[in-house]
């Protein structure tokens, strides 16, 4: 082969290599993103309203987003909701507010998102989402059936009402607390709520609300006769013998603390808050109808030792070190006395619950639950259905108990109330059974 032909051959190889690199590079550019953008539109349900915006999320992890367009179509008319040109952003979110010109009825929302890909000619990088909703602009009507409602501070109240359509959410708000309403067999709704022990009577203004599935909401005040109550105060002296006996069971909760009094202060505040949070969480695990009937049982032959909402000041070596509120009733009987279920219900929690020691929680439906604490023995399991009087366990001194007794608590949707009311059949007849009737 001559030198000239060899040179020509080398040039040809170089040109072919350059062309191959060019084709390869172009292919990488063209084929590097063949996935269309991802589009999500909330809500996914059937109903929407002009009061609640739609939430749009678009993402593209390849070449990035180029544009997003949203159009609403109703009765053959297109209404632009959004046009956004993007500079290869990998994510985009927007709240889509329906204009006031939207009417009740069927509505189609169409989302078109494009990314910056080139294959094939950008068509692979186009995503289209179409969703049909029903526009509902009318809030539900709410009619109260119980007009006269007497409620004690620290006590409970029941309201019965009717709603013009099936709600997405309904119940009574009291300050920061929300108490859900439940549909009865008659189609009416009933809500069990409280007058919190720590709320001033002037601030007790319960509000009944109902929101339909589109989010349209109607609310009205609940007429109540709020009866104030004064609760007792108590001073508790902490002895070294009590601290030495009780605090080792909580050592693992606060491993960095060694002094018994310091452990006590952590348990009596931080652990108490955690235990209350658990009871609030359990309050949402409730049957939708009342499981209980009649007055609740009191621990037989038991003497009261502490009352509901007693304000407790704790002293150690003559100095006040803490303040808490006792949110139940302490009852002392014989040592290891059998503890009966106060009423029919379902066991929703058993085990060691911090300051309450070994405890059982029963659900009686509609947010109503009872707590049995400081037990030496537990004789039921989570999920058991029990009848009034069924033995749940034995009294004891576990947790923060200073001696053998039962801490009995009544809780409504996570908020403690005075148990004494629930032992009174006359009170139950006036405030609950008379309102529920055959509802």
C-alpha positions as a printed NumPy array, in Angstrom:
array([[  0.   ,   0.   ,   0.   ],
       [  1.413,   3.423,  -1.009],
       [  1.903,   6.143,   1.581],
       [ -0.819,   8.231,  -0.101],
       [ -3.44 ,   5.492,   0.07 ],
       [ -2.473,   4.749,   3.687],
       [ -2.987,   8.4  ,   4.556],
       [ -6.35 ,   8.387,   2.796],
       [ -7.351,   5.272,   4.733],
       [ -6.434,   6.884,   8.037],
       [ -8.431,  10.009,   7.149],
       [-11.434,   7.874,   6.296],
       [-11.181,   6.061,   9.624],
       [-10.931,   9.365,  11.48 ],
       [-13.996,  10.691,   9.651],
       [-15.958,   7.537,  10.398],
       [-14.951,   7.719,  14.058],
       [-15.967,  11.373,  14.255],
       [-19.279,  10.562,  12.592],
       [-19.853,   7.685,  15.009],
       [-19.116,   9.934,  17.974],
       [-21.459,  12.545,  16.542],
       [-24.225,   9.964,  16.092],
       [-23.578,   8.547,  19.568],
       [-23.617,  11.979,  21.152],
       [-26.789,  12.908,  19.314],
       [-28.419,   9.649,  20.36 ],
       [-27.535,  10.322,  23.977],
       [-29.073,  13.754,  23.744],
       [-32.192,  12.483,  21.969],
       [-32.699,   9.262,  23.928],
       [-31.604,  10.432,  27.396],
       [-35.219,  11.221,  28.371],
       [-37.978,   9.043,  26.93 ],
       [-40.278,   9.228,  29.955],
       [-43.173,  11.674,  30.082],
       [-43.619,  13.978,  33.097],
       [-45.56 ,  12.684,  36.081],
       [-48.768,  14.535,  36.909],
       [-50.867,  14.32 ,  40.104],
       [-54.065,  16.241,  40.809],
       [-55.838,  16.331,  44.184],
       [-58.468,  15.711,  45.31 ],
       [-58.941,  12.348,  43.656],
       [-62.558,  12.119,  44.8  ],
       [-65.726,  12.999,  42.978],
       [-66.618,  16.405,  44.416],
       [-65.001,  19.848,  44.294],
       [-66.033,  23.351,  45.26 ],
       [-64.815,  26.857,  44.531],
       [-64.002,  27.222,  48.233],
       [-61.229,  24.598,  48.218],
       [-58.384,  24.738,  45.659],
       [-57.148,  21.8  ,  43.623],
       [-53.537,  20.812,  44.225],
       [-51.405,  20.12 ,  41.14 ],
       [-48.007,  18.425,  41.248],
       [-45.848,  17.856,  38.143],
       [-42.362,  16.335,  38.064],
       [-39.773,  15.269,  35.485],
       [-36.396,  13.941,  36.618],
       [-34.963,  13.681,  33.091],
       [-34.681,  16.717,  30.845],
       [-36.822,  18.866,  33.103],
       [-40.213,  20.517,  32.595],
       [-40.867,  22.882,  29.718],
       [-44.494,  23.945,  30.226],
       [-47.697,  23.192,  32.141],
       [-51.212,  24.076,  30.976],
       [-54.5  ,  23.498,  32.831],
       [-57.938,  24.025,  31.302],
       [-61.397,  23.575,  32.845],
       [-64.267,  22.581,  30.566],
       [-67.906,  22.993,  31.568],
       [-70.967,  22.938,  29.306],
       [-68.742,  23.026,  26.212],
       [-66.864,  26.123,  27.388],
       [-63.11 ,  26.08 ,  28.054],
       [-61.762,  28.172,  30.927],
       [-57.954,  28.486,  31.182],
       [-56.774,  27.951,  34.759],
       [-52.993,  27.937,  34.332],
       [-50.241,  28.438,  31.743],
       [-46.67 ,  28.202,  32.975],
       [-43.459,  28.224,  30.931],
       [-40.652,  26.558,  32.847],
       [-36.896,  26.495,  32.426],
       [-36.218,  22.769,  32.802],
       [-37.413,  22.671,  36.421],
       [-37.634,  19.136,  37.78 ],
       [-40.741,  19.82 ,  39.896],
       [-43.672,  22.208,  39.87 ],
       [-46.608,  22.654,  42.263],
       [-49.631,  24.944,  42.113],
       [-52.933,  25.567,  43.891],
       [-55.693,  25.824,  41.297],
       [-58.583,  28.007,  42.426],
       [-61.776,  27.517,  40.463],
       [-63.176,  30.848,  39.247],
       [-66.533,  32.095,  40.517],
       [-68.025,  31.626,  37.054],
       [-67.924,  27.859,  37.572],
       [-71.449,  26.49 ,  38.134],
       [-72.749,  23.429,  39.916],
       [-72.628,  20.288,  37.796],
       [-70.043,  18.303,  35.834],
       [-66.576,  19.806,  35.296],
       [-63.58 ,  18.412,  33.402],
       [-60.047,  19.444,  34.395],
       [-57.37 ,  18.748,  31.738],
       [-53.674,  19.05 ,  32.549],
       [-50.991,  19.013,  29.823],
       [-47.347,  18.924,  30.875],
       [-44.338,  18.906,  28.521],
       [-40.691,  18.303,  29.276],
       [-37.596,  19.392,  27.327],
       [-36.854,  16.011,  25.725],
       [-36.266,  15.656,  21.947],
       [-37.451,  12.071,  21.379],
       [-39.439,  11.606,  19.303],
       [-39.772,  15.251,  18.446],
       [-40.936,  15.959,  22.004],
       [-43.993,  13.691,  21.856],
       [-42.606,  11.218,  24.407],
       [-42.219,  14.106,  26.789],
       [-45.902,  15.068,  26.879],
       [-48.255,  13.958,  29.68 ],
       [-51.999,  14.584,  29.709],
       [-54.251,  14.047,  32.725],
       [-58.012,  14.451,  32.437],
       [-60.346,  14.213,  35.426],
       [-64.084,  14.791,  35.716],
       [-65.526,  16.242,  38.921],
       [-68.94 ,  17.182,  40.198],
       [-69.012,  20.802,  41.371],
       [-70.982,  21.236,  44.613],
       [-71.397,  24.81 ,  45.837],
       [-74.152,  24.339,  48.436],
       [-73.253,  23.738,  52.116],
       [-75.328,  21.104,  53.93 ],
       [-78.234,  22.193,  56.112],
       [-77.854,  21.404,  59.834],
       [-80.906,  21.195,  62.108],
       [-80.494,  20.821,  65.864],
       [-82.89 ,  18.521,  67.654],
       [-81.586,  19.081,  71.166],
       [-82.013,  22.725,  72.126],
       [-81.635,  22.583,  75.923],
       [-78.177,  21.37 ,  76.969],
       [-77.022,  21.592,  80.575],
       [-73.348,  20.751,  81.025],
       [-71.088,  20.885,  84.061],
       [-67.536,  22.153,  83.887],
       [-65.45 ,  19.011,  83.507],
       [-68.549,  17.167,  82.314],
       [-70.102,  15.845,  79.129],
       [-72.957,  16.725,  76.819],
       [-74.778,  15.062,  73.912],
       [-76.271,  16.888,  70.934],
       [-78.524,  15.271,  68.333],
       [-78.995,  16.826,  64.896],
       [-79.956,  16.224,  61.276],
       [-77.904,  16.936,  58.138],
       [-79.414,  17.397,  54.676],
       [-76.773,  15.183,  53.004],
       [-74.126,  12.666,  53.944],
       [-71.201,  14.664,  55.37 ],
       [-67.509,  14.279,  54.761],
       [-66.891,  15.535,  58.308],
       [-69.144,  16.552,  61.169],
       [-68.887,  17.167,  64.894],
       [-68.509,  19.777,  67.605],
       [-65.52 ,  22.063,  68.13 ],
       [-64.722,  23.274,  71.638],
       [-61.647,  25.486,  71.635],
       [-58.81 ,  23.365,  70.206],
       [-60.746,  20.108,  70.701],
       [-62.839,  18.429,  68.007],
       [-65.442,  15.807,  68.864],
       [-66.717,  13.788,  65.869],
       [-70.411,  13.185,  65.285],
       [-71.777,   9.753,  64.416],
       [-74.715,   8.652,  62.298],
       [-77.453,   6.838,  64.197],
       [-79.686,   4.086,  62.788],
       [-82.464,   6.623,  62.236],
       [-80.221,   8.698,  59.958],
       [-79.833,  11.44 ,  62.576],
       [-76.402,  12.329,  63.971],
       [-75.231,  12.445,  67.584],
       [-72.094,  14.013,  69.039],
       [-70.708,  13.528,  72.517],
       [-68.551,  16.471,  73.617],
       [-67.14 ,  17.978,  76.798],
       [-66.923,  21.199,  78.768],
       [-63.166,  20.89 ,  79.501],
       [-62.227,  21.167,  83.153],
       [-59.549,  23.775,  82.377],
       [-61.759,  26.071,  80.259],
       [-63.346,  29.188,  81.72 ],
       [-67.161,  29.137,  81.429],
       [-67.115,  32.361,  79.41 ],
       [-64.871,  30.648,  76.833],
       [-67.063,  27.55 ,  76.522],
       [-68.736,  28.106,  73.152],
       [-69.293,  24.793,  71.365],
       [-69.775,  25.009,  67.607],
       [-71.492,  22.302,  65.573],
       [-70.175,  21.879,  62.027],
       [-70.916,  19.736,  59.005],
       [-68.904,  19.707,  55.784],
       [-70.069,  17.882,  52.68 ],
       [-67.755,  15.739,  50.568],
       [-66.884,  18.706,  48.385],
       [-65.705,  20.684,  51.423],
       [-68.642,  23.106,  51.714],
       [-69.092,  23.753,  55.425],
       [-71.965,  24.912,  57.597],
       [-71.59 ,  25.682,  61.292],
       [-73.781,  26.915,  64.098],
       [-73.41 ,  27.465,  67.811],
       [-74.763,  24.883,  70.241],
       [-76.975,  26.426,  72.948],
       [-75.654,  25.368,  76.355],
       [-76.222,  26.192,  79.975],
       [-72.634,  26.06 ,  81.234],
       [-72.483,  25.232,  84.937],
       [-69.151,  26.225,  86.546],
       [-67.507,  23.946,  89.087],
       [-64.762,  24.495,  91.635],
       [-62.218,  21.734,  91.958],
       [-60.187,  20.802,  95.   ],
       [-56.529,  21.511,  95.649],
       [-54.111,  19.133,  97.311],
       [-50.507,  19.203,  98.526],
       [-48.444,  16.043,  98.087],
       [-45.171,  15.576,  99.956],
       [-42.681,  13.389,  98.137],
       [-40.679,  11.149, 100.459],
       [-37.332,   9.618,  99.613],
       [-38.77 ,   6.162, 100.311],
       [-41.523,   6.737,  97.707],
       [-39.032,   7.992,  95.138],
       [-36.586,   5.149,  95.797],
       [-39.397,   2.627,  95.423],
       [-41.091,   4.055,  92.325],
       [-38.485,   5.696,  90.134],
       [-36.407,   2.613,  89.16 ],
       [-39.276,   1.456,  86.885],
       [-38.838,   4.666,  84.871],
       [-35.025,   4.701,  84.768],
       [-34.942,   3.366,  81.207],
       [-37.139,   6.253,  80.03 ],
       [-34.526,   8.784,  81.159],
       [-31.152,   6.971,  81.147],
       [-29.098,  10.125,  81.59 ],
       [-30.693,  10.989,  84.948],
       [-29.791,   9.286,  88.217],
       [-31.341,  11.259,  91.109],
       [-34.821,   9.871,  91.936],
       [-36.333,  13.343,  92.375],
       [-35.072,  14.399,  88.94 ],
       [-36.518,  11.256,  87.38 ],
       [-39.824,  11.985,  89.121],
       [-40.001,  15.483,  87.675],
       [-39.417,  14.107,  84.173],
       [-41.998,  11.358,  84.636],
       [-44.596,  13.683,  86.163],
       [-44.316,  16.142,  83.293],
       [-42.815,  14.744,  80.077],
       [-43.982,  11.134,  80.437],
       [-47.398,  12.328,  81.609],
       [-47.741,  14.353,  78.391],
       [-46.8  ,  11.287,  76.316],
       [-49.336,   9.147,  78.153],
       [-52.063,  11.732,  77.612],
       [-51.172,  11.849,  73.913],
       [-51.613,   8.074,  73.706],
       [-55.079,   8.333,  75.266],
       [-55.975,  11.053,  72.765],
       [-54.834,   8.777,  69.944],
       [-56.894,   5.902,  71.356],
       [-59.877,   8.25 ,  71.46 ],
       [-60.025,   8.075,  67.663],
       [-60.309,   4.27 ,  67.773],
       [-63.974,   4.115,  68.612],
       [-67.149,   2.348,  67.539],
       [-69.598,   4.473,  65.563],
       [-72.539,   3.55 ,  67.804],
       [-73.013,   3.372,  71.582],
       [-71.975,  -0.011,  72.993],
       [-72.937,   0.854,  76.574],
       [-76.282,   0.884,  78.365],
       [-77.316,   2.493,  81.644],
       [-75.21 ,   3.795,  84.515],
       [-71.546,   2.862,  84.762],
       [-70.315,   0.607,  87.563],
       [-68.167,   1.955,  90.365],
       [-65.499,  -0.234,  91.959],
       [-67.51 ,  -2.09 ,  94.666],
       [-66.929,  -1.299,  98.344],
       [-64.282,   1.304,  97.497],
       [-63.488,   4.52 ,  99.322],
       [-62.632,   7.668,  97.335],
       [-59.017,   8.794,  97.688],
       [-58.668,  11.561,  95.073],
       [-61.167,  13.388,  92.901],
       [-61.405,  14.538,  89.328],
       [-59.455,  17.707,  88.39 ],
       [-57.798,  17.935,  91.812],
       [-55.012,  20.518,  91.514],
       [-51.892,  18.959,  92.997],
       [-48.828,  20.801,  94.256],
       [-45.842,  18.497,  94.806],
       [-43.307,  19.262,  97.565],
       [-39.892,  17.764,  98.147],
       [-37.868,  18.592, 101.245],
       [-40.204,  21.478, 101.994],
       [-39.959,  23.058,  98.53 ],
       [-42.635,  23.068,  95.814],
       [-41.199,  21.235,  92.808],
       [-44.165,  20.582,  90.488],
       [-47.865,  21.12 ,  89.777],
       [-50.22 ,  18.779,  87.903],
       [-53.935,  17.999,  87.619],
       [-55.403,  14.632,  88.594],
       [-57.757,  13.629,  85.767],
       [-59.647,  10.691,  87.206],
       [-61.006,   9.282,  90.467],
       [-58.899,   7.164,  92.817],
       [-60.793,   4.354,  94.564],
       [-59.312,   2.143,  97.286],
       [-60.756,  -1.238,  98.218],
       [-59.123,  -4.474,  99.384],
       [-55.651,  -5.232,  98.139],
       [-55.745,  -6.855,  94.666],
       [-59.505,  -6.347,  94.48 ],
       [-61.188,  -7.475,  91.241],
       [-61.838,  -4.567,  88.853],
       [-65.113,  -4.799,  86.9  ],
       [-65.748,  -3.291,  83.458],
       [-67.837,  -0.189,  84.119],
       [-70.015,  -0.931,  81.097],
       [-70.178,  -2.961,  77.892],
       [-67.31 ,  -2.262,  75.525],
       [-64.247,  -3.444,  73.637],
       [-60.705,  -3.604,  75.018],
       [-58.579,  -1.303,  72.852],
       [-55.392,  -1.131,  74.964],
       [-53.672,  -3.115,  77.694],
       [-50.204,  -2.991,  79.205],
       [-47.865,  -0.632,  81.   ],
       [-48.789,   3.012,  80.276],
       [-46.225,   5.153,  82.071],
       [-47.673,   7.032,  85.028],
       [-50.767,   4.797,  84.926],
       [-48.752,   1.602,  85.306],
       [-50.506,  -1.559,  84.172],
       [-53.735,  -0.332,  82.586],
       [-56.749,  -1.291,  80.498],
       [-58.683,   1.03 ,  78.179],
       [-62.242,   0.157,  77.098],
       [-64.078,   1.724,  74.174],
       [-67.826,   2.202,  74.654],
       [-68.504,   3.827,  71.276],
       [-68.966,   7.398,  69.987],
       [-65.632,   8.455,  71.499],
       [-66.551,   7.381,  75.053],
       [-63.806,   5.349,  76.77 ],
       [-62.837,   4.288,  80.288],
       [-59.381,   3.874,  81.838],
       [-58.463,   1.409,  84.598],
       [-54.975,   2.142,  85.933],
       [-52.342,   0.953,  88.474],
       [-53.434,  -2.681,  88.099],
       [-51.406,  -5.495,  89.637],
       [-52.879,  -7.972,  87.157],
       [-54.562,  -7.737,  83.742],
       [-57.083, -10.452,  82.805],
       [-58.18 ,  -9.308,  79.314],
       [-56.539,  -8.892,  75.942],
       [-56.732,  -6.205,  73.29 ],
       [-59.745,  -6.831,  71.065],
       [-61.85 ,  -8.591,  73.715],
       [-65.547,  -7.685,  73.903],
       [-66.651,  -7.421,  77.533],
       [-69.917,  -6.974,  79.368],
       [-70.594,  -4.688,  82.309],
       [-69.122,  -6.291,  85.427],
       [-66.601,  -8.508,  83.59 ],
       [-63.35 ,  -8.674,  85.577],
       [-60.61 ,  -6.764,  83.775],
       [-57.876,  -7.324,  86.339],
       [-56.885,  -6.585,  89.938],
       [-56.118,  -3.334,  91.731],
       [-52.482,  -2.598,  92.458],
       [-49.809,   0.051,  92.874],
       [-48.013,   0.035,  89.502],
       [-46.974,   3.248,  87.811],
       [-47.024,   6.339,  90.008],
       [-49.413,   4.934,  92.596],
       [-48.423,   5.382,  96.227],
       [-50.538,   2.437,  97.348],
       [-52.962,  -0.213,  96.15 ],
       [-55.953,   1.464,  94.452],
       [-57.764,   1.909,  91.141],
       [-57.409,   5.083,  89.096],
       [-60.666,   5.21 ,  87.127],
       [-60.945,   7.634,  84.235],
       [-63.66 ,   8.518,  81.741],
       [-62.458,  10.015,  78.463],
       [-64.391,  11.476,  75.518],
       [-62.451,  11.692,  72.241],
       [-59.257,  12.001,  74.262],
       [-60.533,  14.611,  76.757],
       [-60.96 ,  13.469,  80.405],
       [-64.304,  14.133,  82.102],
       [-65.672,  13.682,  85.602],
       [-66.446,   9.965,  86.148],
       [-68.939,  10.725,  88.944],
       [-71.588,  11.801,  86.428],
       [-71.434,   8.426,  84.686],
       [-72.302,   6.551,  87.881],
       [-75.635,   8.403,  88.123],
       [-78.516,   6.745,  86.231],
       [-80.721,   9.824,  86.655],
       [-78.055,  12.034,  85.056],
       [-77.628,   9.584,  82.171],
       [-81.391,   9.44 ,  81.594],
       [-81.682,  13.239,  81.457],
       [-78.586,  13.994,  79.427],
       [-78.258,  11.009,  77.105],
       [-80.937,   8.371,  76.956],
       [-83.684,  10.97 ,  76.805],
       [-81.937,  12.686,  73.887],
       [-81.063,   9.515,  72.005],
       [-84.433,   7.822,  72.52 ],
       [-84.857,   5.444,  69.609],
       [-82.458,   7.445,  67.426]])
